[in-house]
Amino acid sequence: MATARMTDAKQSNLMAGRSRLGTAVRKLPPGAFAFVMATGIVGAAFSLVGQDAITIVLLVIAVVSLAALLGALVWRVVRHWDLVYADARNPAIAFGFATIVAALNVVGALFFSIEPAVTIVLLCISVPFWLVLTYGIAAAMMLGPQDGAPALKANGSWFIWVVATQSISVVTGIIDHGLEINILGVIAVAMWSIGVVLYIVLTVIITLRLMTTTQDAFGIRPTYWVYMGATAITVYSGWSILSLLADLPIIKATHDFVSGFTFMLWAFGVWWIPLLVIFGLWRHAVKRYPVQYESELWSMVFPLGMFSVASIHLGRLLGLPIVHDLGIICTWIAGVMWVAVTVLMLKSASRREIPGATTTERIAQHR
């Protein structure tokens, strides 16, 4: 009898576990890959300050998480295509899918010094995702039926489109620098240029929405940190381009422009930081919005890590110690934030919640 009860209990727990996993896949947020982005870039930042052990741990976590999330994504596409399609049509959350592109390339960039073939494979996988994002999701939002203009739901997650674009520029530049495949240098400059123009366009749209509509505490979400993260990865991409062979025709033609614009964007990214901190204080201290786990918190950790990496590289390249040292300081801040958000995520999981799912549903419906 006791054995039978134990067997029934195990079966019940197994069925509950499968049910919970199925629910997690069904409710997988479009921006779920931001965890991989944040983990990978913080690992890259620590590698630049000589903390190789931390880098290895974070790389392992990023790789395992990337594999698990890709599996979950495939499962969701096969079993719940209607939900995936609905998410892709919703301007409030659709650009979260761009985290897939950025996650693949962040992990790929980390692997280049270990095994360049992995970097190339992950880049090749990311390109079709970027094409679908750019010419599928964006076109569907512009041309398909919508409940109001798409710009009315514009938010910080739209900048992940810029991040995804620049991640391709970064990796193509890194591969060209290491393997001297010169055509990739041209692609790196082209993608950097597309990313810069996208950033300018989206900054105008999203800033105008912030200044012409009334905001509530829920609306001012952590994804607005990607305002700064998009400038940071553009700076990182600019560094990768400036590091290419100086005698390449495309580098000769664009070097001065890329160099000047890269520093300008770095300065603009620094300018954003105090305003983003004010957003957070207004949300939590003034409006009393509770501090709790949201999957979008990784969209705050990623910009901090990317700013660190970009600042360290740019400071070295241009001989600017203050820029380099600011990157080192921000590396440790990003590390602390990664630990803090991880703790919140684990607490949420321990309560048998689907991390970030409820928040994503509210975002999709938010006005």
Coordinates of C-alpha atoms in Angstrom, one line a residue:
M1 CA 0.0 0.0 0.0
A2 CA 2.8 2.4 1.0
T3 CA 4.7 1.6 -2.2
A4 CA 1.6 2.2 -4.3
R5 CA 1.0 5.6 -2.6
M6 CA 4.7 6.5 -3.3
T7 CA 4.4 5.5 -6.9
D8 CA 1.1 7.5 -7.3
A9 CA 2.8 10.5 -5.7
K10 CA 5.8 10.3 -8.1
Q11 CA 3.5 10.0 -11.0
S12 CA 1.5 13.0 -9.8
N13 CA 4.6 15.1 -9.4
L14 CA 5.9 14.0 -12.8
M15 CA 2.6 15.0 -14.4
A16 CA 2.6 18.3 -12.5
G17 CA 6.1 19.0 -13.7
R18 CA 5.2 18.2 -17.3
S19 CA 2.2 20.4 -17.0
R20 CA 4.2 23.3 -15.6
L21 CA 6.9 22.9 -18.3
G22 CA 4.2 22.9 -21.0
T23 CA 2.7 26.1 -19.5
A24 CA 6.1 27.7 -19.4
V25 CA 6.7 26.9 -23.1
R26 CA 3.2 28.1 -24.1
K27 CA 3.8 31.4 -22.2
L28 CA 7.4 31.9 -23.3
P29 CA 7.9 35.6 -23.6
P30 CA 9.3 36.9 -26.9
G31 CA 12.1 38.6 -25.0
A32 CA 13.1 35.4 -23.0
F33 CA 16.5 35.3 -24.7
A34 CA 17.5 38.6 -23.0
F35 CA 18.7 36.4 -20.1
V36 CA 21.3 34.8 -22.5
M37 CA 22.2 38.3 -23.8
A38 CA 22.8 39.6 -20.3
T39 CA 24.7 36.6 -19.1
G40 CA 27.0 36.5 -22.1
I41 CA 27.9 40.1 -22.2
V42 CA 28.5 40.3 -18.5
G43 CA 30.8 37.3 -18.9
A44 CA 32.6 39.2 -21.8
A45 CA 33.0 42.2 -19.6
F46 CA 34.6 40.2 -16.8
S47 CA 37.0 38.6 -19.3
L48 CA 38.3 42.1 -20.1
V49 CA 39.1 42.8 -16.4
G50 CA 40.9 39.5 -16.0
Q51 CA 38.2 37.6 -14.1
D52 CA 38.4 34.5 -16.3
A53 CA 36.8 32.1 -13.8
I54 CA 33.7 34.3 -13.7
T55 CA 33.6 34.4 -17.5
I56 CA 33.7 30.7 -17.8
V57 CA 30.9 30.2 -15.3
L58 CA 28.7 32.8 -17.1
L59 CA 29.6 31.3 -20.5
V60 CA 28.5 27.9 -19.4
I61 CA 25.2 29.3 -18.1
A62 CA 24.7 31.3 -21.3
V63 CA 25.3 28.2 -23.5
V64 CA 23.0 25.9 -21.5
S65 CA 20.3 28.6 -21.4
L66 CA 20.6 29.3 -25.1
A67 CA 20.2 25.6 -26.0
A68 CA 17.2 25.3 -23.6
L69 CA 15.4 28.4 -24.9
L70 CA 16.0 27.4 -28.5
G71 CA 14.4 24.0 -27.8
A72 CA 11.5 25.8 -26.0
L73 CA 11.1 28.1 -29.0
V74 CA 10.9 25.3 -31.5
W75 CA 8.3 23.5 -29.2
R76 CA 6.2 26.7 -29.0
V77 CA 6.3 27.3 -32.7
V78 CA 5.2 23.7 -33.4
R79 CA 2.6 23.4 -30.7
H80 CA 1.4 27.0 -30.3
W81 CA 1.9 28.7 -33.6
D82 CA -1.2 30.8 -33.1
L83 CA 0.3 32.4 -29.9
V84 CA 3.7 33.0 -31.6
Y85 CA 1.9 34.7 -34.5
A86 CA -0.1 36.8 -32.2
D87 CA 3.0 37.9 -30.3
A88 CA 4.7 38.7 -33.6
R89 CA 1.8 41.0 -34.6
N90 CA 1.7 42.9 -31.3
P91 CA 3.9 46.0 -31.4
A92 CA 4.2 46.1 -27.6
I93 CA 6.1 42.8 -27.5
A94 CA 7.0 41.7 -31.0
F95 CA 10.5 43.2 -31.0
G96 CA 11.3 41.0 -28.1
F97 CA 12.0 38.3 -30.7
A98 CA 15.1 40.3 -31.7
T99 CA 16.7 39.0 -28.5
I100 CA 17.1 35.7 -30.3
V101 CA 19.5 37.3 -32.8
A102 CA 21.5 39.2 -30.2
A103 CA 21.7 36.1 -27.9
L104 CA 23.2 34.0 -30.6
N105 CA 25.8 36.6 -31.5
V106 CA 26.7 37.5 -28.0
V107 CA 27.5 33.8 -27.3
G108 CA 29.2 33.5 -30.7
A109 CA 31.5 36.5 -30.0
L110 CA 32.5 34.8 -26.7
F111 CA 33.4 31.6 -28.5
F112 CA 35.6 33.2 -31.2
S113 CA 38.8 32.9 -29.1
I114 CA 37.9 29.3 -28.2
E115 CA 36.5 27.9 -31.5
P116 CA 35.8 30.3 -34.4
A117 CA 33.6 27.7 -36.2
V118 CA 31.0 28.0 -33.4
T119 CA 31.0 31.8 -33.9
I120 CA 30.4 31.4 -37.7
V121 CA 27.6 28.8 -37.2
L122 CA 25.8 30.9 -34.6
L123 CA 26.1 34.0 -36.9
C124 CA 24.6 32.0 -39.8
I125 CA 21.7 30.9 -37.6
S126 CA 21.0 34.4 -36.5
V127 CA 20.8 36.0 -39.9
P128 CA 17.5 34.3 -40.9
F129 CA 16.0 35.4 -37.6
W130 CA 17.1 39.0 -38.3
L131 CA 15.6 38.8 -41.8
V132 CA 12.2 37.6 -40.5
L133 CA 12.3 40.3 -37.8
T134 CA 13.1 43.1 -40.3
Y135 CA 11.1 42.1 -43.3
G136 CA 8.4 39.9 -41.7
I137 CA 7.4 41.3 -38.3
A138 CA 8.1 44.9 -39.1
A139 CA 6.2 44.7 -42.4
A140 CA 3.3 42.9 -40.7
M141 CA 3.0 45.7 -38.1
M142 CA 3.2 48.4 -40.8
L143 CA 0.8 46.9 -43.3
G144 CA -1.5 44.5 -41.3
P145 CA -4.7 45.3 -39.5
Q146 CA -4.0 46.8 -36.0
D147 CA -5.9 48.1 -33.1
G148 CA -4.5 51.6 -33.4
A149 CA -1.2 52.8 -34.8
P150 CA 1.8 50.6 -34.0
A151 CA 3.7 53.7 -32.6
L152 CA 1.1 54.0 -29.9
K153 CA 2.6 50.8 -28.3
A154 CA 6.2 51.8 -28.9
N155 CA 8.4 51.1 -25.9
G156 CA 12.0 50.4 -25.0
S157 CA 11.9 46.9 -26.4
W158 CA 11.9 48.3 -29.9
F159 CA 15.6 49.2 -29.5
I160 CA 16.4 45.5 -29.4
W161 CA 15.9 45.7 -33.2
V162 CA 19.0 48.0 -33.2
V163 CA 20.8 45.7 -30.8
A164 CA 20.2 42.7 -33.0
T165 CA 21.4 44.5 -36.1
Q166 CA 24.5 45.7 -34.4
S167 CA 25.2 42.2 -33.0
I168 CA 25.6 41.0 -36.6
S169 CA 28.0 43.9 -37.3
V170 CA 30.0 43.1 -34.2
V171 CA 30.5 39.4 -35.1
T172 CA 31.2 39.9 -38.8
G173 CA 33.8 42.5 -37.8
I174 CA 35.4 40.1 -35.2
I175 CA 35.5 37.3 -37.7
D176 CA 37.0 39.5 -40.4
H177 CA 39.6 40.8 -37.9
G178 CA 40.6 37.3 -36.9
L179 CA 40.3 35.4 -40.2
E180 CA 40.8 38.3 -42.7
I181 CA 37.7 37.5 -44.7
N182 CA 37.6 41.0 -46.2
I183 CA 34.0 40.9 -47.6
L184 CA 32.8 40.6 -44.0
G185 CA 34.4 44.0 -43.3
V186 CA 32.0 45.6 -45.9
I187 CA 29.1 43.7 -44.3
A188 CA 30.1 44.9 -40.8
V189 CA 30.2 48.6 -41.9
A190 CA 26.9 48.2 -43.8
M191 CA 25.1 46.6 -40.7
W192 CA 26.6 49.3 -38.4
S193 CA 25.2 52.0 -40.7
I194 CA 21.8 50.4 -40.8
G195 CA 21.8 50.1 -37.0
V196 CA 22.7 53.8 -36.6
V197 CA 19.9 54.9 -38.8
L198 CA 17.4 52.6 -37.1
Y199 CA 18.5 54.0 -33.7
I200 CA 17.9 57.6 -34.8
V201 CA 14.5 56.7 -36.2
L202 CA 13.4 54.7 -33.2
T203 CA 14.7 57.3 -30.8
V204 CA 12.4 59.9 -32.4
I205 CA 9.4 57.7 -32.3
I206 CA 9.8 56.4 -28.8
T207 CA 10.8 59.7 -27.2
L208 CA 7.9 61.5 -28.9
R209 CA 5.6 58.8 -27.4
L210 CA 7.0 59.4 -24.0
M211 CA 6.6 63.1 -24.2
T212 CA 3.1 63.1 -25.8
T213 CA 1.3 60.5 -23.7
T214 CA 0.7 60.1 -20.0
Q215 CA 2.8 57.3 -18.5
D216 CA 2.0 55.1 -15.5
A217 CA 4.4 53.1 -13.4
F218 CA 3.8 49.9 -15.3
G219 CA 4.5 51.6 -18.6
I220 CA 8.0 52.8 -17.6
R221 CA 9.6 49.4 -17.7
P222 CA 13.2 48.2 -17.6
T223 CA 13.4 47.8 -21.4
Y224 CA 13.9 51.6 -21.6
W225 CA 17.5 50.9 -20.5
V226 CA 18.0 49.6 -24.1
Y227 CA 18.0 53.3 -25.0
M228 CA 21.5 53.2 -23.7
G229 CA 22.2 49.5 -24.6
A230 CA 21.6 50.3 -28.2
T231 CA 24.2 53.1 -28.2
A232 CA 26.6 50.8 -26.3
I233 CA 26.5 47.9 -28.8
T234 CA 26.8 50.5 -31.6
V235 CA 30.0 51.7 -30.0
Y236 CA 31.2 48.1 -29.6
S237 CA 30.4 47.6 -33.3
G238 CA 32.3 50.7 -34.2
W239 CA 35.3 49.5 -32.2
S240 CA 35.2 46.1 -34.1
I241 CA 35.1 48.0 -37.4
L242 CA 38.0 50.4 -36.4
S243 CA 40.1 47.4 -35.4
L244 CA 40.0 46.0 -39.0
L245 CA 42.9 46.4 -41.4
A246 CA 43.4 50.1 -42.1
D247 CA 44.3 49.5 -45.8
L248 CA 40.8 48.0 -46.6
P249 CA 39.0 50.4 -49.0
I250 CA 35.8 50.4 -46.9
I251 CA 37.8 51.3 -43.8
K252 CA 39.7 54.1 -45.6
A253 CA 36.4 55.5 -46.8
T254 CA 34.6 55.4 -43.5
H255 CA 37.2 55.5 -40.7
D256 CA 36.9 59.1 -39.6
F257 CA 33.1 59.1 -39.7
V258 CA 32.9 55.8 -37.8
S259 CA 35.4 57.0 -35.2
G260 CA 33.7 60.3 -34.6
F261 CA 30.2 59.0 -34.6
T262 CA 31.2 56.1 -32.3
F263 CA 32.5 58.5 -29.6
M264 CA 29.4 60.7 -30.0
L265 CA 27.2 57.7 -29.4
W266 CA 29.2 56.6 -26.4
A267 CA 28.8 60.1 -24.9
F268 CA 25.0 60.0 -25.7
G269 CA 24.8 56.6 -23.9
V270 CA 26.4 58.1 -20.8
W271 CA 23.9 61.0 -21.0
W272 CA 21.0 58.5 -20.9
I273 CA 22.1 56.8 -17.7
P274 CA 21.0 59.5 -15.1
L275 CA 17.6 59.8 -16.9
L276 CA 17.1 56.1 -16.8
V277 CA 17.9 56.0 -13.1
I278 CA 15.3 58.8 -12.6
F279 CA 12.8 56.6 -14.5
G280 CA 13.5 53.8 -12.0
L281 CA 13.3 56.0 -8.9
W282 CA 10.0 57.5 -10.2
R283 CA 8.6 54.0 -10.8
H284 CA 9.5 52.4 -7.5
A285 CA 10.1 55.2 -5.0
V286 CA 7.4 57.7 -6.1
K287 CA 4.8 55.5 -7.7
R288 CA 5.5 52.6 -5.3
Y289 CA 5.6 49.9 -8.0
P290 CA 6.8 46.7 -6.3
V291 CA 10.3 45.5 -6.9
Q292 CA 9.7 42.0 -8.3
Y293 CA 11.0 39.7 -11.0
E294 CA 10.1 40.7 -14.5
S295 CA 11.8 39.0 -17.5
E296 CA 12.5 42.5 -18.8
L297 CA 14.9 43.1 -16.0
W298 CA 17.5 41.4 -18.1
S299 CA 17.0 44.2 -20.6
M300 CA 18.5 46.4 -17.9
V301 CA 21.4 44.1 -17.1
F302 CA 22.4 43.7 -20.7
P303 CA 23.0 47.5 -21.4
L304 CA 25.2 47.8 -18.3
G305 CA 27.3 44.8 -19.4
M306 CA 27.5 46.1 -23.0
F307 CA 28.4 49.6 -21.9
S308 CA 31.2 48.1 -19.9
V309 CA 32.6 46.1 -22.8
A310 CA 32.2 49.0 -25.3
S311 CA 33.9 51.5 -22.9
I312 CA 36.9 49.3 -22.2
H313 CA 37.5 48.6 -25.9
L314 CA 36.9 52.2 -27.0
G315 CA 39.1 53.6 -24.2
R316 CA 41.9 51.4 -25.3
L317 CA 41.5 52.1 -29.0
L318 CA 41.3 55.9 -28.6
G319 CA 43.7 56.2 -25.7
L320 CA 41.1 57.6 -23.3
P321 CA 41.8 56.3 -19.8
I322 CA 38.6 57.8 -18.3
V323 CA 36.5 55.9 -20.8
H324 CA 38.4 52.7 -20.1
D325 CA 38.2 53.1 -16.3
L326 CA 34.5 53.8 -16.4
G327 CA 34.0 50.5 -18.3
I328 CA 35.8 48.7 -15.5
I329 CA 33.7 50.2 -12.8
C330 CA 30.5 49.5 -14.7
T331 CA 31.6 45.8 -15.1
W332 CA 31.3 45.3 -11.4
I333 CA 28.0 47.1 -11.3
A334 CA 26.7 44.9 -14.1
G335 CA 27.9 41.8 -12.1
V336 CA 26.0 42.9 -9.0
M337 CA 22.9 43.6 -11.0
W338 CA 23.2 40.1 -12.7
V339 CA 23.3 38.4 -9.3
A340 CA 20.4 40.5 -8.0
V341 CA 18.1 39.8 -10.9
T342 CA 19.1 36.1 -10.8
V343 CA 18.1 35.9 -7.1
L344 CA 14.7 37.5 -8.0
M345 CA 14.2 35.0 -10.8
L346 CA 15.0 32.0 -8.6
K347 CA 12.6 33.3 -5.9
S348 CA 9.9 33.6 -8.5
A349 CA 10.6 30.1 -9.8
S350 CA 10.6 28.7 -6.2
R351 CA 7.0 30.0 -5.9
R352 CA 6.1 27.8 -8.9
E353 CA 5.5 30.9 -11.0
I354 CA 6.2 31.1 -14.7
P355 CA 8.9 33.8 -14.6
G356 CA 7.9 36.9 -16.6
A357 CA 4.8 35.3 -18.2
T358 CA 2.2 37.4 -16.4
T359 CA 4.2 40.6 -17.0
T360 CA 4.4 39.8 -20.7
E361 CA 0.7 39.3 -20.9
R362 CA 0.1 42.6 -19.2
I363 CA 2.5 44.3 -21.6
A364 CA 0.7 42.9 -24.6
Q365 CA -2.6 44.4 -23.4
H366 CA -1.2 47.6 -21.9
R367 CA -2.3 50.9 -23.4

